[in-house]
PDB file of C-alpha atoms in Angstrom:
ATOM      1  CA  UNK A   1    -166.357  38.933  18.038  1.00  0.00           C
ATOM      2  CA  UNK A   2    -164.987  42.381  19.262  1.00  0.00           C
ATOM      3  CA  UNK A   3    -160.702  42.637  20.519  1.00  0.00           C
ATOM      4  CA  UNK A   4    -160.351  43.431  23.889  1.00  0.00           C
ATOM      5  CA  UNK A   5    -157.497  45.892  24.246  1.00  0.00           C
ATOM      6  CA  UNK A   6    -155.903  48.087  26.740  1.00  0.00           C
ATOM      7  CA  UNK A   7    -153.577  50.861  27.160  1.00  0.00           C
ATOM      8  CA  UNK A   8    -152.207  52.895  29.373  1.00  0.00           C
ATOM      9  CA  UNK A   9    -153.812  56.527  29.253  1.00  0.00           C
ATOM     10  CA  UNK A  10    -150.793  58.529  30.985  1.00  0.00           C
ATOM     11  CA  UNK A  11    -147.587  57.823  32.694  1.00  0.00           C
ATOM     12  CA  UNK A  12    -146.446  60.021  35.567  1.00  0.00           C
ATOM     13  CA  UNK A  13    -144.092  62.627  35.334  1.00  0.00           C
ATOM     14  CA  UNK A  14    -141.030  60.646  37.239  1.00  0.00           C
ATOM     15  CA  UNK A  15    -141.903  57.554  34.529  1.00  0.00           C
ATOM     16  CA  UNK A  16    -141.564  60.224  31.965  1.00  0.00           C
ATOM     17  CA  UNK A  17    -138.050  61.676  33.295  1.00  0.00           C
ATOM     18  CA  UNK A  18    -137.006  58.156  33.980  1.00  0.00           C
ATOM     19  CA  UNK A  19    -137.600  57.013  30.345  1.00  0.00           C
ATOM     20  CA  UNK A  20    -135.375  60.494  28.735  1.00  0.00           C
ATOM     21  CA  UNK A  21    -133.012  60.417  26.214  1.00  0.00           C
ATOM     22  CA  UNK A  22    -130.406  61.753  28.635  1.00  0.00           C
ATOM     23  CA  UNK A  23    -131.749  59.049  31.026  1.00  0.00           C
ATOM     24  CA  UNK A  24    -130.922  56.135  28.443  1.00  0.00           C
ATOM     25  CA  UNK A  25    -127.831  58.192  27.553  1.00  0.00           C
ATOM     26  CA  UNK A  26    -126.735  58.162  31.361  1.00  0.00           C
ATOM     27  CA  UNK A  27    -127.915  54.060  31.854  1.00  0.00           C
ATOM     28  CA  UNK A  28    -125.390  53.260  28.623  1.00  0.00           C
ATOM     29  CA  UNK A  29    -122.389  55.230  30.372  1.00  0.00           C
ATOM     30  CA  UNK A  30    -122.817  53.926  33.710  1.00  0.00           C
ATOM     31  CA  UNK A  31    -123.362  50.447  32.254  1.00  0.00           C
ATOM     32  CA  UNK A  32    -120.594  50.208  29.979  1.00  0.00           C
ATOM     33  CA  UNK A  33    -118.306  53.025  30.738  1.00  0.00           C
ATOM     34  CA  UNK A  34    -117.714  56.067  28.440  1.00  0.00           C
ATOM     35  CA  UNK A  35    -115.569  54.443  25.622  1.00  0.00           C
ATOM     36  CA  UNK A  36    -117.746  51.417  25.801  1.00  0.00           C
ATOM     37  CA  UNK A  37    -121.328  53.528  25.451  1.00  0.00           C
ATOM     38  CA  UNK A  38    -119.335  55.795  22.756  1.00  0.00           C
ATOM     39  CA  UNK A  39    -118.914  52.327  20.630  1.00  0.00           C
ATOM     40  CA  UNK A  40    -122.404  50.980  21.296  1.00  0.00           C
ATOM     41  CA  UNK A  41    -123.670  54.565  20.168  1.00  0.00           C
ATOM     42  CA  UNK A  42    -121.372  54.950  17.088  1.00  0.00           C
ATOM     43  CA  UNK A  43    -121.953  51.212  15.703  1.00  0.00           C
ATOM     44  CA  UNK A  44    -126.135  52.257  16.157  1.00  0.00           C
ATOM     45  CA  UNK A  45    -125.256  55.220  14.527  1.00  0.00           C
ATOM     46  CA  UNK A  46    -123.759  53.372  11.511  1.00  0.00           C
ATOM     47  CA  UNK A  47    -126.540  51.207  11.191  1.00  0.00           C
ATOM     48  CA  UNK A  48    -129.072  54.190  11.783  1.00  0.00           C
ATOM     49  CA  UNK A  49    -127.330  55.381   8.565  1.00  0.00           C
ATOM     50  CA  UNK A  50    -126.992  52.276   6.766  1.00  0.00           C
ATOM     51  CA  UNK A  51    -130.795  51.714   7.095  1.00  0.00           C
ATOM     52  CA  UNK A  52    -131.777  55.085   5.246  1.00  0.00           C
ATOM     53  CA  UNK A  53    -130.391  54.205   2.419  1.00  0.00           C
ATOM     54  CA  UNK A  54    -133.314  54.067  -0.218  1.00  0.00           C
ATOM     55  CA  UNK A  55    -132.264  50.016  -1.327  1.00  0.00           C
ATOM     56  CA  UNK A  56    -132.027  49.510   2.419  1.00  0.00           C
ATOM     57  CA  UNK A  57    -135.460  50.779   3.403  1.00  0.00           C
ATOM     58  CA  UNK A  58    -137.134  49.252  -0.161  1.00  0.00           C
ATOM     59  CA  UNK A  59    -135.621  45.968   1.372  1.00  0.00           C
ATOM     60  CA  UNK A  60    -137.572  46.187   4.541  1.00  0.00           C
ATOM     61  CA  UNK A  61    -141.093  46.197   2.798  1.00  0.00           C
ATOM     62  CA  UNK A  62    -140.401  42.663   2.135  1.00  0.00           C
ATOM     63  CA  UNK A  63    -142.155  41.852   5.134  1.00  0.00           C
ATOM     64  CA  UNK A  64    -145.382  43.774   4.397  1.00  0.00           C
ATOM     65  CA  UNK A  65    -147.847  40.709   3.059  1.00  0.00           C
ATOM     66  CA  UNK A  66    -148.807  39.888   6.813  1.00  0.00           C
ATOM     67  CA  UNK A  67    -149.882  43.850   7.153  1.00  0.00           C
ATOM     68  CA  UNK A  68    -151.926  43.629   3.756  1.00  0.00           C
ATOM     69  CA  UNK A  69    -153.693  40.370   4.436  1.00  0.00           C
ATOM     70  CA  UNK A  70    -154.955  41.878   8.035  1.00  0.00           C
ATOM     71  CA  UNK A  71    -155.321  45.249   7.584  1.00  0.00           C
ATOM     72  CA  UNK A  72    -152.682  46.542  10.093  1.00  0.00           C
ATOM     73  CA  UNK A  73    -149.041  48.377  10.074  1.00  0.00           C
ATOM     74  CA  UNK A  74    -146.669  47.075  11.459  1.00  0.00           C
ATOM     75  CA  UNK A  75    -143.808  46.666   8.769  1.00  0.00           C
ATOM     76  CA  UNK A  76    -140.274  48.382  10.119  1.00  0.00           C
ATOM     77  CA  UNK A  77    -140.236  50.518   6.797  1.00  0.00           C
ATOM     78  CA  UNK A  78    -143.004  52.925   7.909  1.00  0.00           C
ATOM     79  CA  UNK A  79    -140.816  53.670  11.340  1.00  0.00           C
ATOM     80  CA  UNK A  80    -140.286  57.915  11.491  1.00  0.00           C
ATOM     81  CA  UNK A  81    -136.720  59.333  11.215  1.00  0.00           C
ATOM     82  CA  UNK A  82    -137.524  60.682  14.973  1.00  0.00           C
ATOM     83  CA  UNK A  83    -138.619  57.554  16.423  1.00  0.00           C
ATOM     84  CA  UNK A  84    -135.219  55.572  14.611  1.00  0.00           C
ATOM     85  CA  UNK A  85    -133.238  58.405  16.899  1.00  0.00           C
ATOM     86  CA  UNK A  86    -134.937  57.456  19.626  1.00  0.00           C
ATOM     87  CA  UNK A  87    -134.264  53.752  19.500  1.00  0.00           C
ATOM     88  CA  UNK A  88    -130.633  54.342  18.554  1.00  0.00           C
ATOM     89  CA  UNK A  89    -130.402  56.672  21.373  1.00  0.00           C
ATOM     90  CA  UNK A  90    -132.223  53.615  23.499  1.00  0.00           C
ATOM     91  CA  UNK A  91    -129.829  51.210  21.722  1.00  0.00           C
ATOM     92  CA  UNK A  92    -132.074  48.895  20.151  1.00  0.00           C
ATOM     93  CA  UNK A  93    -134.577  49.455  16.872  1.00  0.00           C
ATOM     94  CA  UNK A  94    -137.900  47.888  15.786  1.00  0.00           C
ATOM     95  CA  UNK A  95    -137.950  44.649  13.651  1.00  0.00           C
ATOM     96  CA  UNK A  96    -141.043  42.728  13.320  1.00  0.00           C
ATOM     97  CA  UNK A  97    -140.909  39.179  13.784  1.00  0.00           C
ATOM     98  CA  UNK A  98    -141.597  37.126  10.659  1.00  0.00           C
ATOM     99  CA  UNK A  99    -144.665  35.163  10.831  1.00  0.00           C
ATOM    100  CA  UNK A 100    -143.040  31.509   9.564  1.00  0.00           C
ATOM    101  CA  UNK A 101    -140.024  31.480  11.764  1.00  0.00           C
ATOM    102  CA  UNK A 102    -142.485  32.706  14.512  1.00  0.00           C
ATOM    103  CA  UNK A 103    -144.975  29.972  14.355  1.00  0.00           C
ATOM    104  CA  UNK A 104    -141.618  27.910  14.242  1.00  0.00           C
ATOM    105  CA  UNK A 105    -140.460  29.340  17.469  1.00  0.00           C
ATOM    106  CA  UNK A 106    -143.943  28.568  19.565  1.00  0.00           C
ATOM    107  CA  UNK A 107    -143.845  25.104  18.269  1.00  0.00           C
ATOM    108  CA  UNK A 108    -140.392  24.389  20.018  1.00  0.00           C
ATOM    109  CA  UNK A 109    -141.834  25.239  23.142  1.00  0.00           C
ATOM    110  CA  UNK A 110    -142.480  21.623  24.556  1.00  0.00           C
ATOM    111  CA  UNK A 111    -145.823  22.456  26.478  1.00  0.00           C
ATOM    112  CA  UNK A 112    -149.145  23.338  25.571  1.00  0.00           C
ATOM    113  CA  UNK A 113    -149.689  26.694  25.278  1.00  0.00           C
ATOM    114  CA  UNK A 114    -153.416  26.410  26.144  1.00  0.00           C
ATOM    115  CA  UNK A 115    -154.114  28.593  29.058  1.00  0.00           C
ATOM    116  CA  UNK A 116    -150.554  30.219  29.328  1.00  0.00           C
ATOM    117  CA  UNK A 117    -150.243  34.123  29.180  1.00  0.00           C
ATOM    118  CA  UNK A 118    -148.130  35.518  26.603  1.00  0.00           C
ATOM    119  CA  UNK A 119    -145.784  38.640  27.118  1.00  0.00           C
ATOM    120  CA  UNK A 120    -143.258  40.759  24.651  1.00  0.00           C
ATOM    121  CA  UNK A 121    -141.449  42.781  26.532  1.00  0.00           C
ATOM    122  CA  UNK A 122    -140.267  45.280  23.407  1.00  0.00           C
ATOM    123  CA  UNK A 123    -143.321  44.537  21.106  1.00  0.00           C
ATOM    124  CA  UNK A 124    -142.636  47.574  19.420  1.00  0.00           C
ATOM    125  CA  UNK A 125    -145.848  47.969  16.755  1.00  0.00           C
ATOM    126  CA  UNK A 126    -147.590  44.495  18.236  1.00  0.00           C
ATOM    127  CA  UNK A 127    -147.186  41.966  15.450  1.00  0.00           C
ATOM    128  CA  UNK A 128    -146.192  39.189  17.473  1.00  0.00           C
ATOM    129  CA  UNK A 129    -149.262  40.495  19.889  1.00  0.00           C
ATOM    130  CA  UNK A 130    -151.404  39.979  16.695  1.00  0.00           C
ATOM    131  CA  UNK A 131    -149.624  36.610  15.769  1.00  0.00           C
ATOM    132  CA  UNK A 132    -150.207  34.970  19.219  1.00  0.00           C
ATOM    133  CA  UNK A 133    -153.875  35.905  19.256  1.00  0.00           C
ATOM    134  CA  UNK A 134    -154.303  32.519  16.874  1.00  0.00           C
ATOM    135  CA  UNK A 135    -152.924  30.450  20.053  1.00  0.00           C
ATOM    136  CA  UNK A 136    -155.280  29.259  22.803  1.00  0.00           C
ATOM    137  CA  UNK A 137    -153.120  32.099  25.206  1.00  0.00           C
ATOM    138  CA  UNK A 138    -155.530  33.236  28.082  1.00  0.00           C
ATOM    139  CA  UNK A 139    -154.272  36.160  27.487  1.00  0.00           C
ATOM    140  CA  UNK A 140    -151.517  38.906  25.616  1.00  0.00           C
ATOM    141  CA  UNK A 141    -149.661  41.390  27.345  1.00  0.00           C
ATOM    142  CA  UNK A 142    -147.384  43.647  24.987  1.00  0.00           C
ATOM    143  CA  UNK A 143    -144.968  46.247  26.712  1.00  0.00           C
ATOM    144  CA  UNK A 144    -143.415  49.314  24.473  1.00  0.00           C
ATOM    145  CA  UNK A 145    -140.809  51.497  25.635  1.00  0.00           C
ATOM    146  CA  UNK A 146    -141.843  54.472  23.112  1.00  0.00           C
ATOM    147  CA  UNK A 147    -145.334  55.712  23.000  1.00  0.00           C
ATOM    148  CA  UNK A 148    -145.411  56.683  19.512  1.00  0.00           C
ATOM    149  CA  UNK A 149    -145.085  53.006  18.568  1.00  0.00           C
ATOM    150  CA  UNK A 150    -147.060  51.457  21.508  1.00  0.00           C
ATOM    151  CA  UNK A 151    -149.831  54.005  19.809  1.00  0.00           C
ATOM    152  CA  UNK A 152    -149.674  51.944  16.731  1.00  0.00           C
ATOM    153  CA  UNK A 153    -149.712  48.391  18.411  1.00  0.00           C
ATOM    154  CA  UNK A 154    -153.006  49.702  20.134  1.00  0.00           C
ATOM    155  CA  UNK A 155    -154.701  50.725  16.632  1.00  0.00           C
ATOM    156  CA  UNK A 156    -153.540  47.421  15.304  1.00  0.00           C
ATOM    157  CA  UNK A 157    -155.054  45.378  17.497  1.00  0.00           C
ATOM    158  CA  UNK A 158    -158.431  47.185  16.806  1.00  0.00           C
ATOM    159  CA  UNK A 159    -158.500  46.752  13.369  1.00  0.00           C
ATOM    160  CA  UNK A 160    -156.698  43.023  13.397  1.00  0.00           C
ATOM    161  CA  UNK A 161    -158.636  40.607  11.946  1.00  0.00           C
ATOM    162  CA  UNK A 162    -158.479  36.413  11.275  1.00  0.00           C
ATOM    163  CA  UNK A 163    -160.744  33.679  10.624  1.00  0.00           C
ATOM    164  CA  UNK A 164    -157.614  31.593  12.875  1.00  0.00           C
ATOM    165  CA  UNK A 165    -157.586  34.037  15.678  1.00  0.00           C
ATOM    166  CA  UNK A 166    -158.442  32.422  19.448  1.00  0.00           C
ATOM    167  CA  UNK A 167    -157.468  34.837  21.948  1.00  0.00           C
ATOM    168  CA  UNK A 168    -159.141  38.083  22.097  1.00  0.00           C
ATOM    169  CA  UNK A 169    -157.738  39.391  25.343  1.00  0.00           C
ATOM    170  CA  UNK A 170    -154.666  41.200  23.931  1.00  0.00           C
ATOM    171  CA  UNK A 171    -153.236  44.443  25.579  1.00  0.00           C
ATOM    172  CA  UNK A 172    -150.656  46.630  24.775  1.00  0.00           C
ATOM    173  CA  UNK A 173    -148.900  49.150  27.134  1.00  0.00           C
ATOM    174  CA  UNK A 174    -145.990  51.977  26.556  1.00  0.00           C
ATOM    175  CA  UNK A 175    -143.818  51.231  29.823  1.00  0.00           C
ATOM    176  CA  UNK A 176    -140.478  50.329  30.707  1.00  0.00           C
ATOM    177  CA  UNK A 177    -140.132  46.850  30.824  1.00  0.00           C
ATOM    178  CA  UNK A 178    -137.647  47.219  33.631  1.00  0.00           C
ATOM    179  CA  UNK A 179    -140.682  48.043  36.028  1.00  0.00           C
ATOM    180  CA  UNK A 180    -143.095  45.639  34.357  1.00  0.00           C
ATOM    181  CA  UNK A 181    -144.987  43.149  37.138  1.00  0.00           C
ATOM    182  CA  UNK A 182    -145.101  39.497  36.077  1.00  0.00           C
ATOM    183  CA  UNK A 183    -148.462  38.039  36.377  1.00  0.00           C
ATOM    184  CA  UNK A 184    -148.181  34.881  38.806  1.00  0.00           C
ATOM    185  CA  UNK A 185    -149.596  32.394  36.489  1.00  0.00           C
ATOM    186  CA  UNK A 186    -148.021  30.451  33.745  1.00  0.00           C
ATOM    187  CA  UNK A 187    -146.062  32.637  30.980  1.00  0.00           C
ATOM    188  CA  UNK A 188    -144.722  32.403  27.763  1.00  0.00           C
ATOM    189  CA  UNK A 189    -142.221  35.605  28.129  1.00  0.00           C
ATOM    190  CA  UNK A 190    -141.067  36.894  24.333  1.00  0.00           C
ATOM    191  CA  UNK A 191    -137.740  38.645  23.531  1.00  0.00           C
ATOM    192  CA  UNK A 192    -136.894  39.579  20.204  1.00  0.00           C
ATOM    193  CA  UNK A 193    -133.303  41.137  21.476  1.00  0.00           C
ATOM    194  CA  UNK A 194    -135.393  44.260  22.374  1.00  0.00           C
ATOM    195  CA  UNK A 195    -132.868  45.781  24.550  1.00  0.00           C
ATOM    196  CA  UNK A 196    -129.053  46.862  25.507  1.00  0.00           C
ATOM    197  CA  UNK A 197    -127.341  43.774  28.108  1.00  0.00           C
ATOM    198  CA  UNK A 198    -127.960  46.315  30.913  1.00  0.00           C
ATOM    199  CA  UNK A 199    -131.555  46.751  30.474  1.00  0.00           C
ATOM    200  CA  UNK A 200    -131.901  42.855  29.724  1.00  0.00           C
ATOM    201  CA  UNK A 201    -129.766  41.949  32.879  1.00  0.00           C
ATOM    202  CA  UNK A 202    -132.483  44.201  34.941  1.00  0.00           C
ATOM    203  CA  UNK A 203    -135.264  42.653  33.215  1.00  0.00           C
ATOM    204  CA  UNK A 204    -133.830  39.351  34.299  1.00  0.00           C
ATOM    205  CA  UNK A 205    -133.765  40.263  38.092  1.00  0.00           C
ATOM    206  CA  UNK A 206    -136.940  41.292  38.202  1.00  0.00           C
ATOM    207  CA  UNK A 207    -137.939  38.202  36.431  1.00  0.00           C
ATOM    208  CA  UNK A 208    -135.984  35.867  38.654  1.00  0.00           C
ATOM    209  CA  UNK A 209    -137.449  37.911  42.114  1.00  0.00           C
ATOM    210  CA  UNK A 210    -141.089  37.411  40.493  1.00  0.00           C
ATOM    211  CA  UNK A 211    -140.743  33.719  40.154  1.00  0.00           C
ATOM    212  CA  UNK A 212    -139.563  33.572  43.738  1.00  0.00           C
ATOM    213  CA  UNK A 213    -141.919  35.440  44.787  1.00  0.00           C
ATOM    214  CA  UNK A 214    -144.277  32.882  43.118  1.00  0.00           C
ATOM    215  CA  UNK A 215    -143.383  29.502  41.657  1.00  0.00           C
ATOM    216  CA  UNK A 216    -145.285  28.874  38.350  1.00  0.00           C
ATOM    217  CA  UNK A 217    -144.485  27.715  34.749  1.00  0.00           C
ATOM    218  CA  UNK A 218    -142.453  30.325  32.735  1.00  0.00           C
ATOM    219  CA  UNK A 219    -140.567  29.089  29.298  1.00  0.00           C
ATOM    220  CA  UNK A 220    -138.572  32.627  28.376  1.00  0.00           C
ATOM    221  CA  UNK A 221    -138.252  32.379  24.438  1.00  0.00           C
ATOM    222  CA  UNK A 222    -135.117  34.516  23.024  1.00  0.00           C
ATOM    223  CA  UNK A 223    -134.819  35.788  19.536  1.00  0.00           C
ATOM    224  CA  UNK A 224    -131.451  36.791  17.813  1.00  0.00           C
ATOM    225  CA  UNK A 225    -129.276  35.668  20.292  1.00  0.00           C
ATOM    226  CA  UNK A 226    -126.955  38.849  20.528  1.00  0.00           C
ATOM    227  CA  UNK A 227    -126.904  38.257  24.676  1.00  0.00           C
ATOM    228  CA  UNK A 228    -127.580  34.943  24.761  1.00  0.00           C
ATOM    229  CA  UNK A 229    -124.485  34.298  27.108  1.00  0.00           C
ATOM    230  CA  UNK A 230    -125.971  36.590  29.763  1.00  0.00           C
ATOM    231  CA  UNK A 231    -129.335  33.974  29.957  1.00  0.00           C
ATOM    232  CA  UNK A 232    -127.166  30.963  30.052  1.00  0.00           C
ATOM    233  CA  UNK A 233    -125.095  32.783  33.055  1.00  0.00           C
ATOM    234  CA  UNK A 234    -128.526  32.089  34.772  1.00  0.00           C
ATOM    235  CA  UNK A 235    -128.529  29.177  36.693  1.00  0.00           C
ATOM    236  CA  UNK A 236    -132.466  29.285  37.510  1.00  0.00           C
ATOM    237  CA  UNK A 237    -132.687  28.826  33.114  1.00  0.00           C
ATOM    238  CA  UNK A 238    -132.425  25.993  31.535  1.00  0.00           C
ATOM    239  CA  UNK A 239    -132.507  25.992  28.011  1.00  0.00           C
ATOM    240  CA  UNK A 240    -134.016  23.214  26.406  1.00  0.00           C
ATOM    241  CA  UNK A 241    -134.172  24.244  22.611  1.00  0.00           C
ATOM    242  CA  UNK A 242    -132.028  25.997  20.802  1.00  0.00           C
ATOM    243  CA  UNK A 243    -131.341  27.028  16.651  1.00  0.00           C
ATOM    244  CA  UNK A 244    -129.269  29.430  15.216  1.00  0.00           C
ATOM    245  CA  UNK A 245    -131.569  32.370  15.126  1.00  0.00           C
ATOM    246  CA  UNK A 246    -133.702  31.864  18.931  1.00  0.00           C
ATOM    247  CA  UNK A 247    -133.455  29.538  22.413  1.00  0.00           C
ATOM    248  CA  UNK A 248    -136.543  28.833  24.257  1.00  0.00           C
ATOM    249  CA  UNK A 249    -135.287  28.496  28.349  1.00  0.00           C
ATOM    250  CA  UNK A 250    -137.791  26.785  30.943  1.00  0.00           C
ATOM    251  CA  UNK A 251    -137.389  28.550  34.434  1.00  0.00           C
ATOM    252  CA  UNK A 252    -136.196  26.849  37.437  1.00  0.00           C
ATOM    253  CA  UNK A 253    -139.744  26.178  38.994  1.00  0.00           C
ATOM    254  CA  UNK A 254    -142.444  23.385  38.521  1.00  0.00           C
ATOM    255  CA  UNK A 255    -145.020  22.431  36.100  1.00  0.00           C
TER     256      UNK A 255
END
């Protein structure tokens, strides 16, 4: 059986300005203020540092088995020097989801997932893409801020192979999430804390204006719950599972 993938070929030049390092720069001052973007920056910073170390890094190839059993790369130890700048300048970085606690998190959402589309908004080098492919999804939308790694999701999910996959329609875009389109039909929406509280509280919006827009089944599942006060703030979410380490929220509309 062949993967159906997608990508997006170019982005115009206003997507490109838009998504700058001066532009992500100028969203974390206007969000937070100077001092406050000069603390989010210099506590990145510190971890940027923290993660070079060489018992650091050796560390983060603990999560390489699910890369040699399929034949892909997406491990966070492989991520350039240039492309950590660029997420600390972005204020997030790349952490793949780990495949136990992930099958874990799907399992607490109290539907079937038959049918549903799946979206990570942040999927970074498309594990979880790769891991949702053996649920009955319809289909898998992936959106990745920084081409580089949305170039690596894409050559992932052309080698990917398993015996339990099911879903074969999976596509991965470089975007920003903040102008992503919600398909109107039911979703399974994927956040692995992939991005500042500004950008999140925008993604939320536009979220909350899509379901409007069109009433359908959306459970929003949230990973490492950094921001989690800023989803409970919403009144159209109601959470309905919740551990330590994720919530899964079912929006305000019909099943």
């Amino acid at each position: 059986m062949s993967v159906i993938y997608y990508r997006v070929v170019a982005n115009r030049s206003d997507e490109r300005r838009r998504d700058s390092a001066l532009t992500w720069i100028g969203d974390a001052i206007s969000a937070k203020g100077l001092l406050g973007a000069l603390r989010l920056y210099g506590s990145g910073f510190l971890e940027l540092l923290r993660d070079l170390t060489p018992l650091r890094r050796k560390s983060r190839y603990g999560d390489i088995d699910f890369d040699i059993e399929h034949g892909v790369e997406t491990t966070w130890a492989t991520v350039s020097l240039r492309t950590r700048l660029r997420e600390w300048l972005r204020g997030v970085q790349y952490q793949a989801s780990e495949p136990q606690l992930f099958r874990e998190i799907l399992a607490a959402v109290p539907v079937p997932l038959d049918g549903y589309t799946f979206i990570d908004l942040g999927s970074g080098k498309g594990r979880t893409l790769l891991m949702a492919s053996s649920y009955s999804f319809g289909r898998i939308i992936g959106v990745e801020l920084l081409p580089e790694l949305n170039a690596v999701a894409v050559q992932n999910i052309a080698r990917y192979r398993a015996e339990e996959q099911k879903c074969f329609a999976i596509e991965s875009r470089a975007g920003n999430a903040r102008q992503f389109e919600f398909p109107n039909e039911p979703t399974v929406l994927y956040l692995f804390n992939p991005f500042p509280e500004h950008v999140l509280e925008s993604v939320l919006v536009n979220l909350r204006l899509s379901l409007l827009r069109t009433p359908r089944a959306f459970y929003l599942i949230y990973h490492n719950l950094v921001y989690e006060p800023l989803l409970d703030e919403q009144a159209w979410l109601r959470q309905v599972h919740r551990t330590h380490q994720y919530a899964v929220y079912k929006a305000g509309t019909s099943d």
